XYZ file of N, CA and C in Angstrom:
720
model
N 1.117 -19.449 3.404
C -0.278 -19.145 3.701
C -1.132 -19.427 2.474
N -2.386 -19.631 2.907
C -3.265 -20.299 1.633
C -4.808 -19.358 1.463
N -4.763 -18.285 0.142
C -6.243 -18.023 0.550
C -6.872 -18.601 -0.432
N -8.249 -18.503 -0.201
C -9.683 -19.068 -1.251
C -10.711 -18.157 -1.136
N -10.623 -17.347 -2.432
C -11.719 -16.766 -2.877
C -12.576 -16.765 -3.401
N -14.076 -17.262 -2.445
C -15.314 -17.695 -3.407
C -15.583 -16.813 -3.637
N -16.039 -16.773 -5.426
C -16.545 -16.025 -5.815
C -17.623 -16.488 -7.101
N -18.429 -15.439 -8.010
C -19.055 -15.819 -8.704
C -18.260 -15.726 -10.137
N -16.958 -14.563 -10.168
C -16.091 -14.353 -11.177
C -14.632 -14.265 -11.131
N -13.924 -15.732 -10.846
C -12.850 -15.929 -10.437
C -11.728 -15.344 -11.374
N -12.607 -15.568 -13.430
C -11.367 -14.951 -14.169
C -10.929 -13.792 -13.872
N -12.217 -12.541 -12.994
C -11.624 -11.256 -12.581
C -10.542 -11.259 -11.442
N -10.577 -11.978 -10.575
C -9.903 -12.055 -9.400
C -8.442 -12.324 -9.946
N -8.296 -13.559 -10.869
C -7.276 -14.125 -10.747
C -6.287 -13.150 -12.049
N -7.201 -12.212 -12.310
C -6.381 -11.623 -13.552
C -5.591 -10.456 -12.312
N -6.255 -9.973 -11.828
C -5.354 -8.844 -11.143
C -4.817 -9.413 -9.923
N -4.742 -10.589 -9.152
C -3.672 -11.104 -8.460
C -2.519 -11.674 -9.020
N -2.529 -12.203 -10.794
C -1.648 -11.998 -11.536
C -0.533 -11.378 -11.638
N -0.960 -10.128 -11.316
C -0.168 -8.944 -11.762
C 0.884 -8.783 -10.811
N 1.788 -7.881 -10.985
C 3.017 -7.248 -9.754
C 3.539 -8.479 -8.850
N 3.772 -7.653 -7.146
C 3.958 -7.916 -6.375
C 3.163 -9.431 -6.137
N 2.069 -9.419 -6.206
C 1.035 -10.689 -5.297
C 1.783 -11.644 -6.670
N 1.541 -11.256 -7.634
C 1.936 -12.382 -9.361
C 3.342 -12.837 -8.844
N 3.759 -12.192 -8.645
C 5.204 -12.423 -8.922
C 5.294 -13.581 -7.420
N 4.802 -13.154 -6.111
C 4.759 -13.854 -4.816
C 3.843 -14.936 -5.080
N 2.998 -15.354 -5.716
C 2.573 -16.635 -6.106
C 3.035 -17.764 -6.925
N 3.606 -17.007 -7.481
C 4.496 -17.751 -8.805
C 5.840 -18.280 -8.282
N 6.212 -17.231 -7.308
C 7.358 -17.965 -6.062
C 6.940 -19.030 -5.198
N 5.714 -19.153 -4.424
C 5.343 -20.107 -3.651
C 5.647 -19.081 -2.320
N 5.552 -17.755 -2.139
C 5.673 -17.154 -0.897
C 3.895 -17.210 -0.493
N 2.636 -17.337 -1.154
C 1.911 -17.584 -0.885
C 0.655 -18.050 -2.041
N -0.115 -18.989 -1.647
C -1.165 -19.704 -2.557
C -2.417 -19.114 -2.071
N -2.854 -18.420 -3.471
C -4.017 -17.391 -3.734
C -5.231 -18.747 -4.712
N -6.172 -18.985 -4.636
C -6.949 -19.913 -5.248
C -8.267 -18.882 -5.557
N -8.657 -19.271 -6.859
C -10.294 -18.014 -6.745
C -10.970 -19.489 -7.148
N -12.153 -20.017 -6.489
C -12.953 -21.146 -6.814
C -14.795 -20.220 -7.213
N -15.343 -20.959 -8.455
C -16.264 -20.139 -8.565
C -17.473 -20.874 -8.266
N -18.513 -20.343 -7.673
C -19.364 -20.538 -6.636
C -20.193 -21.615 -7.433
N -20.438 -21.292 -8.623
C -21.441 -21.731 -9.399
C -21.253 -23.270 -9.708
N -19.978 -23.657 -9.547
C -19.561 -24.863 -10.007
C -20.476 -25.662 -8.748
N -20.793 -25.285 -8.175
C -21.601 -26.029 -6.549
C -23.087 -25.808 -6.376
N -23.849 -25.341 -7.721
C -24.950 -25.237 -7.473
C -25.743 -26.197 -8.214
N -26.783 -26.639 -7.343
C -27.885 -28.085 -8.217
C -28.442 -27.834 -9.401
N -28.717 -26.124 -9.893
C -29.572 -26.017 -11.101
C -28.772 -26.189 -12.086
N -29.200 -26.911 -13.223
C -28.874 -26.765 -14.601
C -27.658 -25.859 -15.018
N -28.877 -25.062 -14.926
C -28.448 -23.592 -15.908
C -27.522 -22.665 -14.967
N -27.152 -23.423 -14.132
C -25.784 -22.687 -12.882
C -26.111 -21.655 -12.356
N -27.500 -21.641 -12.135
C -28.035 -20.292 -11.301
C -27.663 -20.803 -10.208
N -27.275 -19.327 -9.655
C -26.830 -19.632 -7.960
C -27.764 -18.558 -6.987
N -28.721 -17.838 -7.669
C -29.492 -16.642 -7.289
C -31.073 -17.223 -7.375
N -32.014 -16.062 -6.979
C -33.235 -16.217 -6.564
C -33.625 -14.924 -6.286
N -35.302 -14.769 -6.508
C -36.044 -13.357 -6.337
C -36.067 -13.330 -4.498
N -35.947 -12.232 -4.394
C -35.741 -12.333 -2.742
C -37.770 -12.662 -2.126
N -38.170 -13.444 -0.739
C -38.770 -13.601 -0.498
C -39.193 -12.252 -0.298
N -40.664 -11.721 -0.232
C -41.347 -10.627 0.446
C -40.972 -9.409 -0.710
N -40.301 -10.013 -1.369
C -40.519 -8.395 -2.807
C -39.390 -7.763 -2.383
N -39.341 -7.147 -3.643
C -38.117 -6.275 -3.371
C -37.501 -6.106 -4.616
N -36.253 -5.257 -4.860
C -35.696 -5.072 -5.992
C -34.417 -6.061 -5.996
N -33.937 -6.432 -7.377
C -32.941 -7.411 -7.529
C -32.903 -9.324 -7.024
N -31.667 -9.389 -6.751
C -31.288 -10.623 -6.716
C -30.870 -11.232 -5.711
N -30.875 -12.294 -4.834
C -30.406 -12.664 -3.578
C -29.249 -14.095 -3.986
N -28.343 -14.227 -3.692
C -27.362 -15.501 -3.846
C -28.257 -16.658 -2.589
N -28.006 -17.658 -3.050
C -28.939 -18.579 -2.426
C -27.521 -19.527 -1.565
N -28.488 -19.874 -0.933
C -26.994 -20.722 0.424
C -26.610 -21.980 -0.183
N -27.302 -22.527 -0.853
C -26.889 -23.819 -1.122
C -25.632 -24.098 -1.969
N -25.474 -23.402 -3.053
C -23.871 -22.777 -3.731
C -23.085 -22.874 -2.250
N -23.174 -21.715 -1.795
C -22.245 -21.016 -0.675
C -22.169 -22.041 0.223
N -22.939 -22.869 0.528
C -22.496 -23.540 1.530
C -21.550 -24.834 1.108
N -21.854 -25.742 -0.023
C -21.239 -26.337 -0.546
C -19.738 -26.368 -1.007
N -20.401 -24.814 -1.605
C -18.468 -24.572 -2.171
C -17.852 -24.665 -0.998
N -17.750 -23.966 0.358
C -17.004 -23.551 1.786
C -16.685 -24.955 2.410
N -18.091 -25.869 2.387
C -17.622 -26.961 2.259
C -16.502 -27.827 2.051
N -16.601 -27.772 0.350
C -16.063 -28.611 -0.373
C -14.162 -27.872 -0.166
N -14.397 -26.806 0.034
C -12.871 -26.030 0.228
C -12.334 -27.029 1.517
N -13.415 -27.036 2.789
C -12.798 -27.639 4.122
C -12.498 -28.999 3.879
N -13.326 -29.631 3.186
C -12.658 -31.228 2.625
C -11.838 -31.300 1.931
N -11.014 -30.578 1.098
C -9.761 -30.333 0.559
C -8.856 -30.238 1.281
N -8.690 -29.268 2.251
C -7.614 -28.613 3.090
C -7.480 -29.487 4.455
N -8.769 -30.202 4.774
C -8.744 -30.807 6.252
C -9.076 -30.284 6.998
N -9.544 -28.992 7.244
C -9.860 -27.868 8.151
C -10.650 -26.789 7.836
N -11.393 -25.863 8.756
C -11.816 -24.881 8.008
C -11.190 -23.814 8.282
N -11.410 -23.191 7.026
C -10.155 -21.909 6.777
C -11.437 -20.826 7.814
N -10.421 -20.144 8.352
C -10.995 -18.896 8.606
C -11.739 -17.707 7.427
N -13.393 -17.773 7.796
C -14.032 -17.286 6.803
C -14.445 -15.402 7.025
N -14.212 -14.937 6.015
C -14.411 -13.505 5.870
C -15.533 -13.556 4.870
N -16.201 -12.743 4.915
C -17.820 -11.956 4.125
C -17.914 -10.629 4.008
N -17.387 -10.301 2.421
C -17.228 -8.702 2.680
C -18.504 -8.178 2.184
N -18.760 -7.382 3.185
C -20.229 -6.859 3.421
C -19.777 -5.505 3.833
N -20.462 -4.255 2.978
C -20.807 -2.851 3.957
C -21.138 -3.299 5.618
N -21.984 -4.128 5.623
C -22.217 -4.259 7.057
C -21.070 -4.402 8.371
N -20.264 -4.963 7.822
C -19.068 -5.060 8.383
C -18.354 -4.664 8.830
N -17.305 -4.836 10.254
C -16.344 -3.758 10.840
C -15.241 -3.475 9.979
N -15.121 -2.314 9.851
C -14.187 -1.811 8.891
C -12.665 -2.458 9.316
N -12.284 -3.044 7.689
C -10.698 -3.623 7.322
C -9.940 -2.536 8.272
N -9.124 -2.750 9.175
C -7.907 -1.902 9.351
C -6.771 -2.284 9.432
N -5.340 -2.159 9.297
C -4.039 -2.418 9.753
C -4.040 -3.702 10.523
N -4.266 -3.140 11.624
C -4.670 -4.210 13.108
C -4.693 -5.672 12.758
N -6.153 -5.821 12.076
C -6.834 -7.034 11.455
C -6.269 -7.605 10.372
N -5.300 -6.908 9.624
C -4.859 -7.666 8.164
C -3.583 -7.941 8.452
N -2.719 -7.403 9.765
C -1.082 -7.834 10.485
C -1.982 -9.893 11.344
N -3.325 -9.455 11.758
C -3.149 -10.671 12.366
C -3.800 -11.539 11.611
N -4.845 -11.056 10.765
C -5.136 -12.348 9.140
C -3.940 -12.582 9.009
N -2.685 -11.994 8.730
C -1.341 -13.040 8.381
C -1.141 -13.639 9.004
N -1.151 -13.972 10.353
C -0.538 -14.701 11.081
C -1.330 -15.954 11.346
N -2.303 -16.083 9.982
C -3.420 -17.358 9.873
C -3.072 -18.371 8.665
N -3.449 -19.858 8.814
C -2.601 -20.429 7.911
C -3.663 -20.583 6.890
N -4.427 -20.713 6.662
C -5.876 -20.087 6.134
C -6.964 -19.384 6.049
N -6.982 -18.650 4.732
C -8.619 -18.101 5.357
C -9.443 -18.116 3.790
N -10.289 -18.136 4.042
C -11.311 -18.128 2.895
C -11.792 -16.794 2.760
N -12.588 -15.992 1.567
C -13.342 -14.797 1.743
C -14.669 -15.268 0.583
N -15.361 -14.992 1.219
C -16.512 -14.754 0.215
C -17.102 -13.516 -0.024
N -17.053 -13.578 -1.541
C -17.691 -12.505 -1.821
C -19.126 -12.459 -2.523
N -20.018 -11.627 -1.809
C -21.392 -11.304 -2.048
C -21.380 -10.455 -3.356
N -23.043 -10.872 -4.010
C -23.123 -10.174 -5.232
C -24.470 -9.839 -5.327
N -24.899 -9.110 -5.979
C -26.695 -8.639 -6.126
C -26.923 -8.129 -5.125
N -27.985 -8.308 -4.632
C -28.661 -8.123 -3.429
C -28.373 -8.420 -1.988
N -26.888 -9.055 -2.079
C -26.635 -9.840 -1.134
C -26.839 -11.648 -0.703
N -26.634 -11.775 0.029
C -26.907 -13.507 -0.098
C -27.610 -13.349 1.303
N -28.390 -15.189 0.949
C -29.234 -15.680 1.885
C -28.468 -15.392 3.397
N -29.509 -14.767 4.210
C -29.269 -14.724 5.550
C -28.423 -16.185 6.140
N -29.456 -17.037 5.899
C -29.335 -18.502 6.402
C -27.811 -18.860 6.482
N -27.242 -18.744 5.542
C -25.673 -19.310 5.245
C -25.009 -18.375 6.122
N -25.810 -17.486 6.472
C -24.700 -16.506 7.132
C -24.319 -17.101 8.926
N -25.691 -17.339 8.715
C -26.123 -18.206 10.332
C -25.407 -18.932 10.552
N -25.432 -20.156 9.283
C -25.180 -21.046 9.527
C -23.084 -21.316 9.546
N -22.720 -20.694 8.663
C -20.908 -20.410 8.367
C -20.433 -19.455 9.267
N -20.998 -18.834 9.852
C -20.779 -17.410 11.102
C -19.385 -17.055 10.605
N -19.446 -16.161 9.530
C -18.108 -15.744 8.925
C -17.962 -14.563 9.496
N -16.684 -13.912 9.471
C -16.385 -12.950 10.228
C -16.734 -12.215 9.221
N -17.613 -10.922 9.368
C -18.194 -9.726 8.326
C -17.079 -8.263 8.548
N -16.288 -8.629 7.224
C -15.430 -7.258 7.145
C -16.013 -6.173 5.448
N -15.822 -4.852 6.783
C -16.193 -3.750 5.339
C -14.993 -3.269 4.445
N -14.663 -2.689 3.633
C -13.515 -1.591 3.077
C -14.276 -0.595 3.287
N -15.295 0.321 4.208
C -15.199 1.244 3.660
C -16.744 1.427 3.731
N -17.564 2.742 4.124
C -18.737 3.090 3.711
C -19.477 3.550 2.921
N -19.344 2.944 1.660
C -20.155 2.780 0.651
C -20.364 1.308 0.037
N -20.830 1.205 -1.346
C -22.000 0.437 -1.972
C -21.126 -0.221 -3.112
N -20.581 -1.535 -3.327
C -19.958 -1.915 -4.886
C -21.196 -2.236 -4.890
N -20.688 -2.889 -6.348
C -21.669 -4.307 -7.075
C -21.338 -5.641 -6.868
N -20.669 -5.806 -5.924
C -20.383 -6.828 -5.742
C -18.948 -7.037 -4.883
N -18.606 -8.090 -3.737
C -17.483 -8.228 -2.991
C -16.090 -9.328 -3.596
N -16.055 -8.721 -5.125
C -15.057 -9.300 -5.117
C -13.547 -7.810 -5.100
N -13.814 -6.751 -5.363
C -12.852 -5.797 -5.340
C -12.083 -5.540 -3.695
N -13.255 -5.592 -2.899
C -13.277 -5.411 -1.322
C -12.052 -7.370 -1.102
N -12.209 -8.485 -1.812
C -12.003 -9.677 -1.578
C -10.063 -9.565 -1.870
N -10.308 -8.740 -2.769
C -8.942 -8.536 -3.588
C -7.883 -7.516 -2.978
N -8.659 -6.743 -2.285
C -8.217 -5.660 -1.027
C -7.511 -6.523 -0.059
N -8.311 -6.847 0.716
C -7.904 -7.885 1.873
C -6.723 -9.073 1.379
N -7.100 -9.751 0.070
C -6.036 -10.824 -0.072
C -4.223 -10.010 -0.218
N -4.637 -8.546 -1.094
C -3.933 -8.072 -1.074
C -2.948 -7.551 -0.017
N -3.576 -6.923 0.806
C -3.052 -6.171 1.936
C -2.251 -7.502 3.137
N -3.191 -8.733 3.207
C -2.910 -9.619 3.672
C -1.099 -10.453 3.028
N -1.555 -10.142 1.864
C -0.205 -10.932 1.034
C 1.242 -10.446 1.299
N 0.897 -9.258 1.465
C 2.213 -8.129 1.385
C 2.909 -8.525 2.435
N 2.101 -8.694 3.732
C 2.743 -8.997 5.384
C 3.630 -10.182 5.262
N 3.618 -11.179 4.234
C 4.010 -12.788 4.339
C 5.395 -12.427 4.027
N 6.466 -12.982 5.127
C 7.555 -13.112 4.378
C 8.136 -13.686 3.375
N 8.657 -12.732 2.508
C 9.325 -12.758 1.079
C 8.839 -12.128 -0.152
N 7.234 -11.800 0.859
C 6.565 -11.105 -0.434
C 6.895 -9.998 -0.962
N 7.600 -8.829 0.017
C 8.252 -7.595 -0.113
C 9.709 -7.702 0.069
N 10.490 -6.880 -0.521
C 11.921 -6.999 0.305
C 12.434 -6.809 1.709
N 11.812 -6.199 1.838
C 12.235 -6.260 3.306
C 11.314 -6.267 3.916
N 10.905 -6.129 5.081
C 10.160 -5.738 6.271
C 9.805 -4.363 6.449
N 10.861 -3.436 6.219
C 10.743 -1.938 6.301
C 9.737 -1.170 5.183
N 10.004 -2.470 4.171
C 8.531 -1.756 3.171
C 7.199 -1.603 3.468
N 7.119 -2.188 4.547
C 5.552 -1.805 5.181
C 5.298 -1.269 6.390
N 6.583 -1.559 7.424
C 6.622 -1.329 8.864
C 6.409 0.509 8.979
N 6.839 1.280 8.006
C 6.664 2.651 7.810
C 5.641 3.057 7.091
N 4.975 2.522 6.290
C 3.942 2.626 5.467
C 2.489 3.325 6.249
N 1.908 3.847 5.617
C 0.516 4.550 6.817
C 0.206 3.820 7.108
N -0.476 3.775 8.048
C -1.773 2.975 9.146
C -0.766 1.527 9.654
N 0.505 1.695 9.584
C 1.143 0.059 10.258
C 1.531 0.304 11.325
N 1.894 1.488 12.165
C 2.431 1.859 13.383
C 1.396 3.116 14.173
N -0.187 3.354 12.961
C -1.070 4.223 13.768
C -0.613 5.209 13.011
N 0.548 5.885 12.595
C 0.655 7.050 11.925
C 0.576 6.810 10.246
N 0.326 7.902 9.904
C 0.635 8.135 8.140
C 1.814 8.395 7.706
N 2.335 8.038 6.905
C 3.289 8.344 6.234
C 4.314 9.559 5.841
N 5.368 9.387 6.288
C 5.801 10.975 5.488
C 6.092 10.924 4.098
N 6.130 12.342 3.349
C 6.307 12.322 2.187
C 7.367 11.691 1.436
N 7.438 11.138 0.463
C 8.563 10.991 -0.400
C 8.684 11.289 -1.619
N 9.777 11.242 -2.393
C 10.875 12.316 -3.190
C 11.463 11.404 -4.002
N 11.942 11.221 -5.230
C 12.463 10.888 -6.265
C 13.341 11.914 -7.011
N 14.136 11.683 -7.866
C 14.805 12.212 -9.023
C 13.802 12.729 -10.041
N 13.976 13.847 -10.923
C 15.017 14.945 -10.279
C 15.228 15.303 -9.260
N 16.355 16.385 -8.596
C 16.399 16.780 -7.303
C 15.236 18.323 -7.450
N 14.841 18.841 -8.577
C 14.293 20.330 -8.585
C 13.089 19.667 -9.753
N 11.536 19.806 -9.423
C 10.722 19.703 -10.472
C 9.539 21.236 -10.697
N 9.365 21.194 -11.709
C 8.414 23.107 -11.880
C 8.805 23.971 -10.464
N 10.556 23.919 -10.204
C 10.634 24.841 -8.890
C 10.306 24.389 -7.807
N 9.989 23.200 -8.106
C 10.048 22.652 -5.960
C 11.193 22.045 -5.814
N 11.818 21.607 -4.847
C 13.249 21.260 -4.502
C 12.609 20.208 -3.501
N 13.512 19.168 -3.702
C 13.533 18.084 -2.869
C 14.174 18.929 -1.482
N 13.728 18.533 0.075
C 13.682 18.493 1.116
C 15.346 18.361 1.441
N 16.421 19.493 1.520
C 18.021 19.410 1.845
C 17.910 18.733 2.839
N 17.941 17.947 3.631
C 17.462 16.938 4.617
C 17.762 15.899 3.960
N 17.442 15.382 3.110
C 16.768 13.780 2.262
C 18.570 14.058 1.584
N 19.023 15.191 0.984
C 19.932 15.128 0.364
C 21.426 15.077 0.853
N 21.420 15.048 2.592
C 22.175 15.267 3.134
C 23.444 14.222 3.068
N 22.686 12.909 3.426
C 23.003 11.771 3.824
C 23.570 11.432 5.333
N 22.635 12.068 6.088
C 23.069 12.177 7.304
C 21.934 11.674 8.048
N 22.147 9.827 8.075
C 20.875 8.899 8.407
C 20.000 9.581 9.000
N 20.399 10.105 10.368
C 20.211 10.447 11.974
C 18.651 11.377 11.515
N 19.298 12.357 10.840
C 18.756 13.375 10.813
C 17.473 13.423 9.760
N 17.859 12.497 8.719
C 17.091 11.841 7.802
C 15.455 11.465 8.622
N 16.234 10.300 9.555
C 14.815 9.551 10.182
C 14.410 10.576 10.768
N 14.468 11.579 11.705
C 13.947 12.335 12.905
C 12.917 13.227 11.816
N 13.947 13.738 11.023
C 12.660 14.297 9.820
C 11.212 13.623 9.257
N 11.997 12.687 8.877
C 10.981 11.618 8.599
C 9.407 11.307 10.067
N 10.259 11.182 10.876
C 9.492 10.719 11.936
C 8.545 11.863 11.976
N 9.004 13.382 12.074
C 7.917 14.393 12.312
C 7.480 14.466 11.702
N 7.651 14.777 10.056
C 6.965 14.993 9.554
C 5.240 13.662 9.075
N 5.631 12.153 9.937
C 4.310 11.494 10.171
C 3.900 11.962 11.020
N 4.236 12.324 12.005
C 3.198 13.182 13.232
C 2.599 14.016 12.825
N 3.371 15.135 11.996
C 2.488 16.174 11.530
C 1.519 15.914 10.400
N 1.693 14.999 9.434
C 0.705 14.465 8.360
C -0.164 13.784 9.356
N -0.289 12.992 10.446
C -0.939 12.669 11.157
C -1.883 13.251 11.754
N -1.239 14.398 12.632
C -2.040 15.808 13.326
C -3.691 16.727 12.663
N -2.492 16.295 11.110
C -3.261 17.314 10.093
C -4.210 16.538 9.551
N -4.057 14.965 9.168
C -5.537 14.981 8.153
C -5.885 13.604 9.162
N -5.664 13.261 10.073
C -6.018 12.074 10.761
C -5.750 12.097 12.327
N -5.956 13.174 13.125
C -6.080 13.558 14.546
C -6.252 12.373 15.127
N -7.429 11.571 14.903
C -7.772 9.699 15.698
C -6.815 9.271 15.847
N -5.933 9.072 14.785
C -5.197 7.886 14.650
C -4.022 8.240 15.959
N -3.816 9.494 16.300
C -3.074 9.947 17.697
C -2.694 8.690 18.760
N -4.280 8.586 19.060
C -4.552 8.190 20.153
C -4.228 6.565 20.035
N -3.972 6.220 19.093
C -3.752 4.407 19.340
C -2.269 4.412 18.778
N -1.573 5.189 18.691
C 0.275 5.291 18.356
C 0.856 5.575 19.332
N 1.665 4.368 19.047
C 3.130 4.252 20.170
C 4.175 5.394 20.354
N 4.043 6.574 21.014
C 4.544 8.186 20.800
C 5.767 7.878 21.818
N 6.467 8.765 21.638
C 7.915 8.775 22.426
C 7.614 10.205 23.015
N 8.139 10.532 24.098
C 8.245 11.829 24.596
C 8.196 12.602 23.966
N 9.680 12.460 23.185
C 10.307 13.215 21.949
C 8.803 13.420 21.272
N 8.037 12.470 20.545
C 6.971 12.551 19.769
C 6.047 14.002 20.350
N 5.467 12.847 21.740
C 4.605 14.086 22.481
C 5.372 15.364 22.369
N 6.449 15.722 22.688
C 6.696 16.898 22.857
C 7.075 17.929 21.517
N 7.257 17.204 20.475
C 6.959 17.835 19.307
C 5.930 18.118 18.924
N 4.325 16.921 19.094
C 3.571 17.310 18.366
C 2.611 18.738 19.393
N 3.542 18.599 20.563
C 2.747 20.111 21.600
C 3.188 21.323 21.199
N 4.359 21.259 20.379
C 4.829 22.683 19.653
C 4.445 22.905 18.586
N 3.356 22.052 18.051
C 2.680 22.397 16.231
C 2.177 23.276 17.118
């Protein structure tokens, strides 16, 4: 899989996809992460890619002509156009759902907005799909850009060891997570869960399993209603 992240500050992007898991899965060839910076595509001089917004106002507006060029110049590279994301507050919020089937895309592009936002026009005109992280305000969509490439990367096979590293993970099956436990077995007087220490698979998972229903129940009631429940499930979570 191939992403491209326009942005206005690619050395930030590309320093923390560097790192860990995504560093280490790029450097393998399990997937190609590109940060291209916007500015390299703009007509002025002095590599302004911004403008005072028409009708007044406070700050800065990104101007389309950058943005459209760079997105461009990405689709004449590749032969195609990548599937485009615009992370905007405005946007339907990132979930699980949407970042299992962004993997299953052989491209996508994200752009990320800065200042004031960017020209309407480009928006018209590129009809990118508008995703949020979340209801509040950065300074800019490259952290929200790095979210998504992230969350997206993990799904690709080879990027994780197994499959099971995410298939249990919160929000991948609708439920949250149950707790987990490390060495020591006793820390300031809490004791790891005699369950976990048993080694008695069976009994292991069933624990496991309730106790996501009940972390579920308790700080995320919604998420109920769109999880794949087993009887067994229903009929446990009717005896909390």
């Amino acid at each position: 899989m191939r992403i491209d992240i326009l942005t206005l500050f690619p050395d930030m992007c590309n320093s923390v996809l560097s790192e860990s898991i995504i560093g280490r899965a790029r450097k393998a060839g399990k997937v190609e992460i590109n940060c291209i910076d916007i500015r390299d595509f703009t007509n002025d001089k002095h590599r302004r890619v911004d403008d005072k917004p028409y009708g007044g106002g406070m700050g800065m507006v990104m101007q389309a002509q950058p943005i459209y060029d760079c997105y461009n110049s990405l689709c004449n590279e590749i032969g195609a156009n990548p599937h485009l994301l615009y992370m905007t507050p405005q946007g339907k919020t990132l979930t699980q759902q949407r970042v299992k089937e962004l993997a299953g895309l052989d491209n996508i592009a994200i752009l990320c907005g800065h200042y004031e936002g960017i020209d309407e026009r480009v928006i018209e005109e590129l009809q990118p799909e508008e995703i949020s992280v979340g209801d509040y305000v950065l300074t800019g969509g490259e952290l929200p850009a790095l979210i998504v490439a992230d969350s997206v990367s993990r799904m690709l096979d080879g990027v994780l060891a197994d499959s099971e590293c995410f298939e249990e993970e919160s929000h991948y099956n609708s439920l949250l997570e149950y707790p987990q436990y490390t060495h020591p077995a006793q820390w300031k007087g809490r004791d790891v869960p005699q369950v976990l220490l048993s080694g008695h698979h069976a009994n292991v998972e069933k624990w496991r399993r309730e106790q996501s229903l009940i972390r579920t129940k308790e700080r995320r009631p919604d998420m109920l209603e769109k999880a794949e429940l087993t009887e067994s499930d229903k009929k446990f979570l009717t005896s909390l």
